[in-house]
Short mmCIF file of N, CA and C in Angstrom, two decimals:
data_model
loop_
_atom_site.label_atom_id
_atom_site.label_comp_id
_atom_site.label_asym_id
_atom_site.label_seq_id
_atom_site.Cartn_x
_atom_site.Cartn_y
_atom_site.Cartn_z
N MET A 1 36.23 4.01 -44.78
CA MET A 1 34.88 4.15 -45.22
C MET A 1 33.93 3.33 -44.34
N LYS A 2 34.39 2.16 -43.89
CA LYS A 2 33.53 1.34 -43.05
C LYS A 2 33.21 2.03 -41.73
N SER A 3 34.14 2.77 -41.17
CA SER A 3 33.85 3.47 -39.92
C SER A 3 32.83 4.58 -40.14
N THR A 4 32.84 5.20 -41.31
CA THR A 4 31.85 6.23 -41.63
C THR A 4 30.46 5.60 -41.73
N GLU A 5 30.36 4.43 -42.36
CA GLU A 5 29.09 3.72 -42.47
C GLU A 5 28.59 3.29 -41.10
N ALA A 6 29.50 2.80 -40.27
CA ALA A 6 29.12 2.38 -38.92
C ALA A 6 28.64 3.56 -38.09
N THR A 7 29.31 4.69 -38.23
CA THR A 7 28.91 5.90 -37.52
C THR A 7 27.53 6.36 -37.96
N ALA A 8 27.28 6.34 -39.26
CA ALA A 8 25.97 6.73 -39.79
C ALA A 8 24.88 5.79 -39.29
N LYS A 9 25.17 4.49 -39.27
CA LYS A 9 24.20 3.50 -38.80
C LYS A 9 23.91 3.73 -37.32
N ASN A 10 24.94 3.97 -36.53
CA ASN A 10 24.76 4.24 -35.10
C ASN A 10 23.94 5.50 -34.88
N SER A 11 24.20 6.52 -35.68
CA SER A 11 23.45 7.78 -35.56
C SER A 11 21.98 7.57 -35.87
N ARG A 12 21.68 6.78 -36.89
CA ARG A 12 20.28 6.50 -37.24
C ARG A 12 19.60 5.74 -36.11
N GLU A 13 20.29 4.75 -35.54
CA GLU A 13 19.72 3.97 -34.45
C GLU A 13 19.49 4.86 -33.23
N GLU A 14 20.45 5.71 -32.91
CA GLU A 14 20.29 6.63 -31.78
C GLU A 14 19.11 7.57 -32.01
N ALA A 15 18.93 8.02 -33.24
CA ALA A 15 17.80 8.90 -33.56
C ALA A 15 16.49 8.16 -33.36
N ARG A 16 16.40 6.91 -33.81
CA ARG A 16 15.17 6.13 -33.64
C ARG A 16 14.87 5.90 -32.16
N VAL A 17 15.91 5.61 -31.38
CA VAL A 17 15.73 5.40 -29.93
C VAL A 17 15.17 6.67 -29.29
N THR A 18 15.73 7.80 -29.64
CA THR A 18 15.28 9.08 -29.08
C THR A 18 13.86 9.41 -29.52
N ILE A 19 13.58 9.24 -30.80
CA ILE A 19 12.26 9.59 -31.33
C ILE A 19 11.19 8.70 -30.71
N TRP A 20 11.47 7.42 -30.51
CA TRP A 20 10.51 6.51 -29.87
C TRP A 20 10.09 7.08 -28.51
N LEU A 21 11.05 7.53 -27.73
CA LEU A 21 10.74 8.06 -26.40
C LEU A 21 10.08 9.43 -26.46
N LEU A 22 10.23 10.15 -27.56
CA LEU A 22 9.58 11.45 -27.71
C LEU A 22 8.11 11.32 -28.12
N LEU A 23 7.74 10.16 -28.64
CA LEU A 23 6.33 9.95 -28.96
C LEU A 23 5.51 10.07 -27.67
N PRO A 24 4.34 10.66 -27.76
CA PRO A 24 3.50 10.74 -26.56
C PRO A 24 3.23 9.34 -25.99
N HIS A 25 3.23 9.24 -24.69
CA HIS A 25 3.02 7.96 -24.02
C HIS A 25 1.75 7.25 -24.49
N PRO A 26 0.62 7.96 -24.65
CA PRO A 26 -0.58 7.26 -25.14
C PRO A 26 -0.40 6.65 -26.53
N VAL A 27 0.42 7.25 -27.36
CA VAL A 27 0.68 6.69 -28.69
C VAL A 27 1.45 5.38 -28.55
N ARG A 28 2.49 5.39 -27.72
CA ARG A 28 3.26 4.15 -27.51
C ARG A 28 2.38 3.06 -26.92
N ARG A 29 1.49 3.41 -26.00
CA ARG A 29 0.57 2.43 -25.40
C ARG A 29 -0.36 1.86 -26.45
N LEU A 30 -0.89 2.71 -27.33
CA LEU A 30 -1.80 2.26 -28.38
C LEU A 30 -1.10 1.31 -29.34
N VAL A 31 0.11 1.66 -29.73
CA VAL A 31 0.89 0.82 -30.64
C VAL A 31 1.08 -0.56 -30.03
N LEU A 32 1.48 -0.60 -28.77
CA LEU A 32 1.73 -1.89 -28.13
C LEU A 32 0.44 -2.66 -27.88
N ALA A 33 -0.64 -1.96 -27.59
CA ALA A 33 -1.93 -2.64 -27.41
C ALA A 33 -2.36 -3.29 -28.71
N PHE A 34 -2.16 -2.60 -29.81
CA PHE A 34 -2.54 -3.15 -31.12
C PHE A 34 -1.67 -4.37 -31.46
N ALA A 35 -0.48 -4.42 -30.91
CA ALA A 35 0.41 -5.57 -31.13
C ALA A 35 0.21 -6.64 -30.06
N ASP A 36 -0.83 -6.48 -29.23
CA ASP A 36 -1.12 -7.43 -28.14
C ASP A 36 0.07 -7.63 -27.20
N MET A 37 0.68 -6.52 -26.84
CA MET A 37 1.82 -6.56 -25.92
C MET A 37 1.42 -5.84 -24.64
N PRO A 38 2.07 -6.16 -23.53
CA PRO A 38 1.72 -5.55 -22.25
C PRO A 38 1.84 -4.02 -22.26
N ASP A 39 0.89 -3.39 -21.63
CA ASP A 39 0.82 -1.93 -21.56
C ASP A 39 2.09 -1.31 -20.96
N ASP A 40 2.65 -1.96 -19.95
CA ASP A 40 3.82 -1.38 -19.28
C ASP A 40 5.06 -1.34 -20.16
N ARG A 41 5.05 -2.06 -21.28
CA ARG A 41 6.19 -2.01 -22.20
C ARG A 41 6.29 -0.67 -22.91
N ALA A 42 5.23 0.16 -22.83
CA ALA A 42 5.26 1.48 -23.46
C ALA A 42 6.34 2.37 -22.84
N ASN A 43 6.79 2.01 -21.65
CA ASN A 43 7.85 2.77 -20.99
C ASN A 43 9.24 2.30 -21.40
N ASP A 44 9.30 1.18 -22.10
CA ASP A 44 10.60 0.61 -22.49
C ASP A 44 11.27 1.44 -23.57
N GLU A 45 12.59 1.47 -23.50
CA GLU A 45 13.34 2.08 -24.59
C GLU A 45 13.25 1.16 -25.81
N LEU A 46 13.46 1.73 -26.96
CA LEU A 46 13.37 0.97 -28.20
C LEU A 46 14.31 -0.23 -28.19
N THR A 47 15.47 -0.08 -27.60
CA THR A 47 16.46 -1.15 -27.58
C THR A 47 16.03 -2.33 -26.70
N ALA A 48 14.99 -2.16 -25.88
CA ALA A 48 14.50 -3.24 -25.03
C ALA A 48 13.70 -4.27 -25.83
N PHE A 49 13.25 -3.87 -27.03
CA PHE A 49 12.47 -4.78 -27.86
C PHE A 49 13.40 -5.61 -28.73
N ASN A 50 13.19 -6.92 -28.71
CA ASN A 50 14.02 -7.77 -29.56
C ASN A 50 13.50 -7.73 -31.00
N ARG A 51 14.18 -8.41 -31.86
CA ARG A 51 13.85 -8.38 -33.29
C ARG A 51 12.44 -8.89 -33.59
N ILE A 52 12.05 -9.96 -32.90
CA ILE A 52 10.73 -10.54 -33.11
C ILE A 52 9.65 -9.57 -32.63
N GLU A 53 9.86 -8.95 -31.49
CA GLU A 53 8.89 -7.98 -30.98
C GLU A 53 8.77 -6.77 -31.90
N ARG A 54 9.90 -6.32 -32.40
CA ARG A 54 9.86 -5.17 -33.32
C ARG A 54 9.13 -5.52 -34.61
N ALA A 55 9.31 -6.73 -35.11
CA ALA A 55 8.59 -7.16 -36.31
C ALA A 55 7.09 -7.26 -36.02
N ARG A 56 6.74 -7.76 -34.87
CA ARG A 56 5.33 -7.86 -34.45
C ARG A 56 4.70 -6.47 -34.36
N ILE A 57 5.42 -5.54 -33.77
CA ILE A 57 4.93 -4.16 -33.63
C ILE A 57 4.79 -3.52 -35.01
N THR A 58 5.76 -3.73 -35.88
CA THR A 58 5.71 -3.17 -37.23
C THR A 58 4.49 -3.70 -38.00
N ALA A 59 4.23 -5.00 -37.90
CA ALA A 59 3.06 -5.58 -38.57
C ALA A 59 1.77 -5.00 -38.01
N ALA A 60 1.71 -4.84 -36.69
CA ALA A 60 0.53 -4.25 -36.07
C ALA A 60 0.33 -2.81 -36.51
N LEU A 61 1.42 -2.07 -36.63
CA LEU A 61 1.33 -0.67 -37.08
C LEU A 61 0.79 -0.59 -38.50
N ARG A 62 1.26 -1.44 -39.37
CA ARG A 62 0.77 -1.43 -40.75
C ARG A 62 -0.73 -1.71 -40.79
N SER A 63 -1.16 -2.68 -40.03
CA SER A 63 -2.58 -3.01 -39.96
C SER A 63 -3.37 -1.84 -39.36
N MET A 64 -2.83 -1.26 -38.29
CA MET A 64 -3.52 -0.14 -37.65
C MET A 64 -3.64 1.05 -38.59
N MET A 65 -2.61 1.34 -39.36
CA MET A 65 -2.66 2.47 -40.28
C MET A 65 -3.73 2.24 -41.35
N THR A 66 -3.87 1.00 -41.81
CA THR A 66 -4.92 0.68 -42.77
C THR A 66 -6.30 0.93 -42.15
N HIS A 67 -6.49 0.43 -40.93
CA HIS A 67 -7.77 0.62 -40.25
C HIS A 67 -8.04 2.09 -39.95
N LEU A 68 -7.02 2.82 -39.57
CA LEU A 68 -7.20 4.26 -39.31
C LEU A 68 -7.59 5.00 -40.58
N SER A 69 -7.03 4.60 -41.69
CA SER A 69 -7.36 5.22 -42.97
C SER A 69 -8.83 4.98 -43.31
N VAL A 70 -9.31 3.77 -43.06
CA VAL A 70 -10.71 3.45 -43.31
C VAL A 70 -11.61 4.27 -42.38
N ALA A 71 -11.22 4.35 -41.11
CA ALA A 71 -11.99 5.14 -40.15
C ALA A 71 -12.05 6.60 -40.58
N GLU A 72 -10.93 7.13 -41.07
CA GLU A 72 -10.90 8.50 -41.56
C GLU A 72 -11.85 8.68 -42.73
N SER A 73 -11.85 7.72 -43.63
CA SER A 73 -12.76 7.79 -44.78
C SER A 73 -14.21 7.83 -44.33
N CYS A 74 -14.53 7.04 -43.33
CA CYS A 74 -15.90 7.04 -42.80
C CYS A 74 -16.25 8.40 -42.20
N MET A 75 -15.32 8.98 -41.48
CA MET A 75 -15.58 10.24 -40.79
C MET A 75 -15.68 11.44 -41.72
N ASN A 76 -14.96 11.42 -42.83
CA ASN A 76 -14.98 12.60 -43.70
C ASN A 76 -15.85 12.40 -44.94
N ASP A 77 -16.80 11.48 -44.84
CA ASP A 77 -17.77 11.24 -45.91
C ASP A 77 -17.14 10.81 -47.23
N SER A 78 -15.98 10.17 -47.17
CA SER A 78 -15.36 9.64 -48.39
C SER A 78 -16.12 8.40 -48.84
N ASP A 79 -15.88 8.03 -50.08
CA ASP A 79 -16.50 6.84 -50.63
C ASP A 79 -15.86 5.60 -50.00
N VAL A 80 -16.66 4.86 -49.27
CA VAL A 80 -16.16 3.62 -48.67
C VAL A 80 -16.61 2.50 -49.60
N THR A 81 -15.62 1.91 -50.27
CA THR A 81 -15.90 0.94 -51.33
C THR A 81 -15.84 -0.49 -50.82
N THR A 82 -16.17 -1.41 -51.69
CA THR A 82 -16.07 -2.84 -51.38
C THR A 82 -14.63 -3.20 -51.05
N ARG A 83 -13.68 -2.59 -51.79
CA ARG A 83 -12.28 -2.87 -51.51
C ARG A 83 -11.93 -2.47 -50.09
N THR A 84 -12.45 -1.35 -49.64
CA THR A 84 -12.20 -0.89 -48.29
C THR A 84 -12.73 -1.87 -47.26
N THR A 85 -13.94 -2.35 -47.45
CA THR A 85 -14.50 -3.29 -46.49
C THR A 85 -13.79 -4.63 -46.54
N THR A 86 -13.23 -5.00 -47.69
CA THR A 86 -12.46 -6.22 -47.80
C THR A 86 -11.20 -6.14 -46.94
N VAL A 87 -10.61 -4.96 -46.87
CA VAL A 87 -9.40 -4.76 -46.06
C VAL A 87 -9.68 -5.08 -44.60
N LEU A 88 -10.89 -4.84 -44.15
CA LEU A 88 -11.22 -5.02 -42.74
C LEU A 88 -11.36 -6.49 -42.34
N HIS A 89 -11.41 -7.39 -43.29
CA HIS A 89 -11.61 -8.81 -42.95
C HIS A 89 -10.34 -9.57 -42.88
#
């Protein structure tokens, strides 16, 4: 059973590695820019990022998604509330 779990884990990691490289290059550059990382790292494979870098990128992505959601609300005439503006600070 442990070999089945290891195989499944390896398959998931291989899928993430492949999907990272399938993302459009400008998307990878934007993600890394938001994480204050060098632009040329957008060419790196997912496995080139260490645990700390991946955590930094993940935190930046969460923040970016929040900001993108607010920007979308502004663009589509949604109600931009006090809570929304609080998120930006």
